[in-house]
PDB file of C-alpha atoms in Angstrom:
ATOM      1  CA  MET A  26     -21.513  21.423   7.528  1.00 48.00           C
ATOM      2  CA  PRO A  27     -21.464  22.888   4.309  1.00 50.00           C
ATOM      3  CA  GLN A  28     -22.892  21.016   1.568  1.00 48.00           C
ATOM      4  CA  TYR A  29     -19.760  21.258  -0.855  1.00 45.00           C
ATOM      5  CA  GLN A  30     -17.738  19.921   1.951  1.00 51.00           C
ATOM      6  CA  LEU A  31     -19.847  16.924   2.433  1.00 51.00           C
ATOM      7  CA  LEU A  32     -19.644  16.297  -1.511  1.00 51.00           C
ATOM      8  CA  GLU A  33     -15.598  16.564  -1.205  1.00 52.00           C
ATOM      9  CA  ILE A  34     -15.621  14.173   1.737  1.00 54.00           C
ATOM     10  CA  LEU A  35     -17.956  11.842  -0.438  1.00 54.00           C
ATOM     11  CA  GLN A  36     -15.194  11.390  -3.169  1.00 60.00           C
ATOM     12  CA  THR A  37     -12.852   9.653  -0.821  1.00 69.00           C
ATOM     13  CA  PRO A  38     -13.075   5.496  -0.780  1.00 82.00           C
ATOM     14  CA  LEU A  39     -15.622   4.328   1.438  1.00 88.00           C
ATOM     15  CA  GLN A  40     -13.403   2.844   4.093  1.00 90.00           C
ATOM     16  CA  GLU A  41     -11.303   5.558   4.711  1.00 89.00           C
ATOM     17  CA  LEU A  42     -14.180   8.151   4.840  1.00 87.00           C
ATOM     18  CA  CYS A  43     -15.936   6.083   7.497  1.00 89.00           C
ATOM     19  CA  LEU A  44     -12.630   6.346   9.736  1.00 91.00           C
ATOM     20  CA  HIS A  45     -12.739   9.533   8.819  1.00 87.00           C
ATOM     21  CA  ILE A  46     -15.896  10.518   9.897  1.00 87.00           C
ATOM     22  CA  LYS A  47     -15.143   8.590  13.093  1.00 87.00           C
ATOM     23  CA  SER A  48     -12.155  10.437  13.750  1.00 86.00           C
ATOM     24  CA  LEU A  49     -13.578  14.027  13.480  1.00 84.00           C
ATOM     25  CA  GLN A  50     -16.384  12.304  16.261  1.00 81.00           C
ATOM     26  CA  LEU A  51     -18.777  14.454  13.695  1.00 74.00           C
ATOM     27  CA  ALA A  52     -21.924  11.746  14.474  1.00 74.00           C
ATOM     28  CA  ALA A  53     -22.593   8.105  14.109  1.00 84.00           C
ATOM     29  CA  VAL A  54     -21.402   7.137  10.465  1.00 86.00           C
ATOM     30  CA  LEU A  55     -24.661   6.340   8.813  1.00 86.00           C
ATOM     31  CA  SER A  56     -26.261   9.190  10.521  1.00 86.00           C
ATOM     32  CA  PHE A  57     -23.989  11.665   9.004  1.00 85.00           C
ATOM     33  CA  LEU A  58     -23.685  10.290   5.371  1.00 84.00           C
ATOM     34  CA  ALA A  59     -27.483  10.178   5.083  1.00 83.00           C
ATOM     35  CA  LYS A  60     -27.274  14.094   5.178  1.00 81.00           C
ATOM     36  CA  ALA A  61     -25.690  13.898   1.766  1.00 77.00           C
ATOM     37  CA  LEU A  62     -27.583  14.673  -1.185  1.00 76.00           C
ATOM     38  CA  GLN A  63     -26.919  11.330  -2.622  1.00 80.00           C
ATOM     39  CA  PRO A  64     -25.881   9.235   0.059  1.00 82.00           C
ATOM     40  CA  PRO A  65     -23.863   5.734  -0.163  1.00 84.00           C
ATOM     41  CA  ASP A  66     -26.049   2.910   0.202  1.00 87.00           C
ATOM     42  CA  PRO A  67     -26.614   1.933   3.946  1.00 89.00           C
ATOM     43  CA  LEU A  68     -25.657  -1.766   3.206  1.00 93.00           C
ATOM     44  CA  SER A  69     -22.443  -0.915   1.607  1.00 90.00           C
ATOM     45  CA  VAL A  70     -21.581   1.687   4.945  1.00 90.00           C
ATOM     46  CA  GLN A  71     -22.466  -0.905   7.499  1.00 92.00           C
ATOM     47  CA  ASN A  72     -20.126  -3.381   5.122  1.00 93.00           C
ATOM     48  CA  ALA A  73     -17.133  -0.904   5.559  1.00 93.00           C
ATOM     49  CA  ILE A  74     -17.547  -0.357   9.279  1.00 93.00           C
ATOM     50  CA  GLU A  75     -17.667  -4.032   9.616  1.00 94.00           C
ATOM     51  CA  LEU A  76     -14.516  -4.219   7.849  1.00 94.00           C
ATOM     52  CA  LEU A  77     -12.958  -1.836   9.587  1.00 95.00           C
ATOM     53  CA  LYS A  78     -13.503  -3.855  12.780  1.00 95.00           C
ATOM     54  CA  THR A  79     -11.852  -6.591  11.393  1.00 95.00           C
ATOM     55  CA  ILE A  80      -8.695  -4.517  10.216  1.00 95.00           C
ATOM     56  CA  GLY A  81      -8.950  -2.846  13.998  1.00 96.00           C
ATOM     57  CA  PRO A  82      -9.108   0.747  13.461  1.00 95.00           C
ATOM     58  CA  ILE A  83     -12.411   0.917  15.092  1.00 94.00           C
ATOM     59  CA  ASP A  84     -13.870  -1.512  17.989  1.00 93.00           C
ATOM     60  CA  ASP A  85     -17.371  -3.111  18.444  1.00 92.00           C
ATOM     61  CA  MET A  86     -18.705  -0.265  19.939  1.00 89.00           C
ATOM     62  CA  GLU A  87     -17.520   1.807  16.578  1.00 88.00           C
ATOM     63  CA  GLU A  88     -15.131   3.977  18.709  1.00 90.00           C
ATOM     64  CA  LEU A  89     -11.398   4.669  17.386  1.00 92.00           C
ATOM     65  CA  THR A  90      -8.835   2.157  18.531  1.00 95.00           C
ATOM     66  CA  PRO A  91      -5.207   3.298  18.841  1.00 94.00           C
ATOM     67  CA  LEU A  92      -4.252   1.659  15.635  1.00 94.00           C
ATOM     68  CA  GLY A  93      -7.300   3.497  14.327  1.00 93.00           C
ATOM     69  CA  ARG A  94      -5.331   7.065  16.077  1.00 92.00           C
ATOM     70  CA  HIS A  95      -2.680   6.621  13.669  1.00 92.00           C
ATOM     71  CA  LEU A  96      -4.661   5.207  10.404  1.00 92.00           C
ATOM     72  CA  ARG A  97      -6.458   8.355  10.550  1.00 89.00           C
ATOM     73  CA  ILE A  98      -3.490  10.401   9.842  1.00 87.00           C
ATOM     74  CA  LEU A  99      -2.110   8.478   7.093  1.00 87.00           C
ATOM     75  CA  PRO A 100      -4.040   9.407   3.842  1.00 82.00           C
ATOM     76  CA  LEU A 101      -4.496   5.767   2.824  1.00 86.00           C
ATOM     77  CA  ASP A 102      -6.496   2.884   2.429  1.00 90.00           C
ATOM     78  CA  PRO A 103      -6.472   1.099   5.913  1.00 93.00           C
ATOM     79  CA  ASN A 104      -5.448  -1.931   4.861  1.00 92.00           C
ATOM     80  CA  ILE A 105      -2.296  -0.491   3.209  1.00 92.00           C
ATOM     81  CA  GLY A 106      -1.983   1.643   6.573  1.00 94.00           C
ATOM     82  CA  LYS A 107      -1.845  -0.989   8.739  1.00 95.00           C
ATOM     83  CA  MET A 108       0.586  -3.075   6.803  1.00 94.00           C
ATOM     84  CA  LEU A 109       2.972  -0.080   6.879  1.00 95.00           C
ATOM     85  CA  LEU A 110       2.626   0.572  10.578  1.00 95.00           C
ATOM     86  CA  ILE A 111       3.166  -3.439  11.443  1.00 94.00           C
ATOM     87  CA  GLY A 112       5.951  -3.382   9.255  1.00 92.00           C
ATOM     88  CA  SER A 113       7.662  -0.437  10.922  1.00 90.00           C
ATOM     89  CA  ILE A 114       6.783  -1.899  14.089  1.00 90.00           C
ATOM     90  CA  PHE A 115       8.242  -5.431  13.427  1.00 90.00           C
ATOM     91  CA  GLN A 116      11.275  -4.187  11.194  1.00 85.00           C
ATOM     92  CA  CYS A 117      10.348  -5.534   7.934  1.00 88.00           C
ATOM     93  CA  LEU A 118       9.346  -2.548   6.244  1.00 90.00           C
ATOM     94  CA  ASN A 119      10.791  -2.614   3.014  1.00 90.00           C
ATOM     95  CA  PRO A 120       8.766  -5.496   1.673  1.00 92.00           C
ATOM     96  CA  ALA A 121       5.597  -3.733   3.210  1.00 93.00           C
ATOM     97  CA  LEU A 122       6.579  -0.729   1.241  1.00 93.00           C
ATOM     98  CA  THR A 123       6.852  -2.761  -2.066  1.00 93.00           C
ATOM     99  CA  ILE A 124       3.947  -4.481  -1.490  1.00 93.00           C
ATOM    100  CA  ALA A 125       1.678  -1.346  -0.554  1.00 93.00           C
ATOM    101  CA  SER A 126       3.108   0.459  -3.591  1.00 92.00           C
ATOM    102  CA  THR A 127       2.200  -2.305  -6.373  1.00 90.00           C
ATOM    103  CA  PRO A 128      -0.665  -0.616  -8.466  1.00 85.00           C
ATOM    104  CA  ASP A 129      -3.794  -2.488  -8.661  1.00 81.00           C
ATOM    105  CA  TYR A 130      -4.417  -1.781 -12.238  1.00 78.00           C
ATOM    106  CA  ARG A 131      -0.877  -2.262 -13.718  1.00 84.00           C
ATOM    107  CA  ASP A 132       1.182  -5.670 -13.300  1.00 88.00           C
ATOM    108  CA  PRO A 133       4.789  -4.719 -13.244  1.00 93.00           C
ATOM    109  CA  PHE A 134       5.307  -7.975 -15.232  1.00 92.00           C
ATOM    110  CA  PHE A 135       4.525  -7.305 -18.713  1.00 87.00           C
ATOM    111  CA  PRO A 136       4.189 -10.555 -21.205  1.00 82.00           C
ATOM    112  CA  PRO A 137       4.648 -10.288 -24.532  1.00 85.00           C
ATOM    113  CA  ILE A 138       2.220 -12.520 -26.055  1.00 85.00           C
ATOM    114  CA  ASN A 139       4.787 -14.048 -28.665  1.00 90.00           C
ATOM    115  CA  ARG A 140       7.156 -14.612 -25.531  1.00 91.00           C
ATOM    116  CA  LYS A 141       4.485 -15.549 -22.694  1.00 90.00           C
ATOM    117  CA  GLU A 142       6.467 -18.776 -21.848  1.00 91.00           C
ATOM    118  CA  ASP A 143      10.224 -17.033 -21.612  1.00 93.00           C
ATOM    119  CA  ALA A 144       8.011 -14.213 -19.467  1.00 91.00           C
ATOM    120  CA  ASP A 145       6.678 -16.508 -17.368  1.00 90.00           C
ATOM    121  CA  ALA A 146       9.805 -18.548 -16.753  1.00 92.00           C
ATOM    122  CA  ALA A 147      11.479 -14.978 -15.531  1.00 93.00           C
ATOM    123  CA  LYS A 148       8.845 -14.556 -13.198  1.00 92.00           C
ATOM    124  CA  ASN A 149       9.475 -17.879 -12.001  1.00 92.00           C
ATOM    125  CA  SER A 150      12.762 -17.191 -11.364  1.00 93.00           C
ATOM    126  CA  PHE A 151      12.149 -14.536  -9.110  1.00 94.00           C
ATOM    127  CA  ALA A 152       9.514 -16.498  -7.371  1.00 92.00           C
ATOM    128  CA  ARG A 153      11.736 -19.657  -7.098  1.00 85.00           C
ATOM    129  CA  ASN A 154      10.243 -22.498  -5.150  1.00 80.00           C
ATOM    130  CA  SER A 155       7.535 -20.262  -3.345  1.00 87.00           C
ATOM    131  CA  TYR A 156       5.017 -20.079  -6.510  1.00 85.00           C
ATOM    132  CA  SER A 157       4.239 -16.455  -4.664  1.00 92.00           C
ATOM    133  CA  ASP A 158       3.373 -13.759  -6.855  1.00 91.00           C
ATOM    134  CA  ASP A 159       4.482 -11.445  -3.647  1.00 92.00           C
ATOM    135  CA  ILE A 160       7.493 -13.077  -3.480  1.00 94.00           C
ATOM    136  CA  ALA A 161       8.411 -12.771  -7.161  1.00 94.00           C
ATOM    137  CA  LEU A 162       7.690  -9.002  -7.224  1.00 93.00           C
ATOM    138  CA  LEU A 163       9.996  -8.267  -3.840  1.00 93.00           C
ATOM    139  CA  LYS A 164      12.985 -10.264  -5.577  1.00 93.00           C
ATOM    140  CA  ALA A 165      12.361  -8.349  -8.995  1.00 94.00           C
ATOM    141  CA  PHE A 166      11.943  -4.917  -7.149  1.00 93.00           C
ATOM    142  CA  ASP A 167      15.548  -5.479  -4.611  1.00 90.00           C
ATOM    143  CA  SER A 168      17.327  -6.931  -8.093  1.00 92.00           C
ATOM    144  CA  LEU A 169      16.233  -3.474  -9.933  1.00 91.00           C
ATOM    145  CA  MET A 170      17.384  -1.435  -7.056  1.00 88.00           C
ATOM    146  CA  ASP A 171      21.050  -3.201  -7.456  1.00 89.00           C
ATOM    147  CA  ALA A 172      20.545  -2.926 -11.439  1.00 92.00           C
ATOM    148  CA  LYS A 173      19.889   0.654 -10.955  1.00 89.00           C
ATOM    149  CA  ARG A 174      23.020   1.475  -8.753  1.00 86.00           C
ATOM    150  CA  ASN A 175      24.897  -0.329 -11.513  1.00 88.00           C
ATOM    151  CA  GLY A 176      23.451   1.835 -14.392  1.00 89.00           C
ATOM    152  CA  ARG A 177      21.573  -0.974 -15.904  1.00 91.00           C
ATOM    153  CA  ASP A 178      18.219  -0.697 -14.954  1.00 90.00           C
ATOM    154  CA  GLY A 179      16.785  -0.226 -18.299  1.00 92.00           C
ATOM    155  CA  SER A 180      18.421  -3.632 -19.560  1.00 94.00           C
ATOM    156  CA  PHE A 181      17.239  -5.491 -16.519  1.00 95.00           C
ATOM    157  CA  CYS A 182      13.199  -4.909 -17.211  1.00 94.00           C
ATOM    158  CA  TRP A 183      13.852  -5.549 -20.584  1.00 93.00           C
ATOM    159  CA  GLU A 184      15.619  -8.977 -20.169  1.00 94.00           C
ATOM    160  CA  ASN A 185      13.402  -9.500 -17.473  1.00 96.00           C
ATOM    161  CA  PHE A 186       9.916  -8.589 -19.138  1.00 95.00           C
ATOM    162  CA  LEU A 187       8.979  -5.790 -16.213  1.00 95.00           C
ATOM    163  CA  SER A 188       7.922  -2.443 -16.960  1.00 93.00           C
ATOM    164  CA  PRO A 189       9.694   0.528 -16.195  1.00 92.00           C
ATOM    165  CA  VAL A 190       7.200   2.652 -16.132  1.00 93.00           C
ATOM    166  CA  THR A 191       5.185   0.934 -13.490  1.00 93.00           C
ATOM    167  CA  LEU A 192       8.104   0.202 -11.228  1.00 92.00           C
ATOM    168  CA  GLN A 193       9.622   4.010 -11.322  1.00 91.00           C
ATOM    169  CA  MET A 194       5.612   4.399 -10.597  1.00 93.00           C
ATOM    170  CA  MET A 195       6.261   2.048  -7.109  1.00 92.00           C
ATOM    171  CA  GLU A 196       9.440   3.457  -6.358  1.00 90.00           C
ATOM    172  CA  ASN A 197       7.622   6.986  -6.271  1.00 92.00           C
ATOM    173  CA  MET A 198       5.121   5.310  -4.486  1.00 92.00           C
ATOM    174  CA  ARG A 199       6.855   4.011  -1.625  1.00 91.00           C
ATOM    175  CA  ASN A 200       9.258   6.709  -1.011  1.00 90.00           C
ATOM    176  CA  GLN A 201       5.646   9.184  -0.761  1.00 92.00           C
ATOM    177  CA  PHE A 202       4.514   6.199   1.925  1.00 92.00           C
ATOM    178  CA  LEU A 203       7.930   6.531   3.790  1.00 90.00           C
ATOM    179  CA  ASP A 204       7.771   9.990   4.274  1.00 89.00           C
ATOM    180  CA  LEU A 205       4.377   9.680   5.553  1.00 90.00           C
ATOM    181  CA  LEU A 206       5.363   7.009   8.147  1.00 91.00           C
ATOM    182  CA  LEU A 207       8.520   9.365   8.563  1.00 89.00           C
ATOM    183  CA  ASP A 208       5.937  12.449   9.625  1.00 88.00           C
ATOM    184  CA  ILE A 209       4.119  10.593  12.086  1.00 87.00           C
ATOM    185  CA  GLY A 210       7.126   8.967  13.752  1.00 86.00           C
ATOM    186  CA  PHE A 211       7.043   5.537  12.692  1.00 88.00           C
ATOM    187  CA  VAL A 212      10.260   5.818  10.713  1.00 82.00           C
ATOM    188  CA  ASN A 213      13.257   8.040  11.499  1.00 77.00           C
ATOM    189  CA  GLN A 214      15.639  10.083   9.517  1.00 71.00           C
ATOM    190  CA  LYS A 215      18.456   8.334   9.945  1.00 67.00           C
ATOM    191  CA  GLN A 216      16.259   5.208   8.881  1.00 64.00           C
ATOM    192  CA  ARG A 217      15.289   6.718   5.652  1.00 65.00           C
ATOM    193  CA  PRO A 218      18.409   6.040   3.444  1.00 60.00           C
ATOM    194  CA  GLN A 219      18.322   2.635   4.297  1.00 61.00           C
ATOM    195  CA  VAL A 220      15.169   2.114   3.149  1.00 64.00           C
ATOM    196  CA  ILE A 221      15.174   3.858   0.272  1.00 60.00           C
ATOM    197  CA  GLU A 222      18.438   1.611  -0.691  1.00 59.00           C
ATOM    198  CA  ALA A 223      15.938  -1.840  -0.088  1.00 48.00           C
ATOM    199  CA  GLY A 224      18.101  -3.003   2.557  1.00 44.00           C
ATOM    200  CA  VAL A 225      18.478  -6.095   4.439  1.00 36.00           C
ATOM    201  CA  ALA A 226      15.049  -6.907   5.547  1.00 34.00           C
ATOM    202  CA  SER A 227      14.058  -7.202   2.003  1.00 39.00           C
ATOM    203  CA  LYS A 228      16.863  -8.841   0.650  1.00 40.00           C
ATOM    204  CA  ALA A 229      16.626 -11.375   3.442  1.00 35.00           C
ATOM    205  CA  LEU A 230      13.027 -12.282   2.638  1.00 34.00           C
ATOM    206  CA  SER A 231      13.589 -12.298  -0.954  1.00 38.00           C
ATOM    207  CA  ASN A 232      16.699 -14.171  -0.799  1.00 41.00           C
ATOM    208  CA  HIS A 233      14.649 -17.226   0.793  1.00 34.00           C
TER     209      HIS A 233
END
């Protein structure tokens, strides 16, 4: 393989990289990566392989599993990809899409310094008695979709200390994930509008 292609591959996150190498049947992961000018740390590679075994896309012999054959098509972190596939199978795709689309580096809730107690109260009202950040996010996102249909998404974000930029980013990411699932046959075209509208499955979860 030309060195420029190897360098391009090495820019991929390590778990995705290991899965990609296994899917191409290039060689054992460690020996393949050792050919790079600046190979990743072997211990880090081994840890990534062990994590892939735990997640399920490769088995103890480091061969692709049926799950791995689906995940290799999705240009996603294997954890996120597995969450979306399982969400599709068990008909709870809406909450899976919302959680998967949440950026690690931007909290959708942004409490102003001088109104932290009010912001915490708003977040807790979404979480209800669950004390779960994920439930709070699911309920907040579903409520935002309702507000958006009524043309009051801006005021809803302002009143509930939510970042409209982050939530719009999440909505765009959800649609991209949905298109990927559509491409590989885990969602059909008839289901797509229902999922975009954040339908019954996510509302049922967030209302409990």
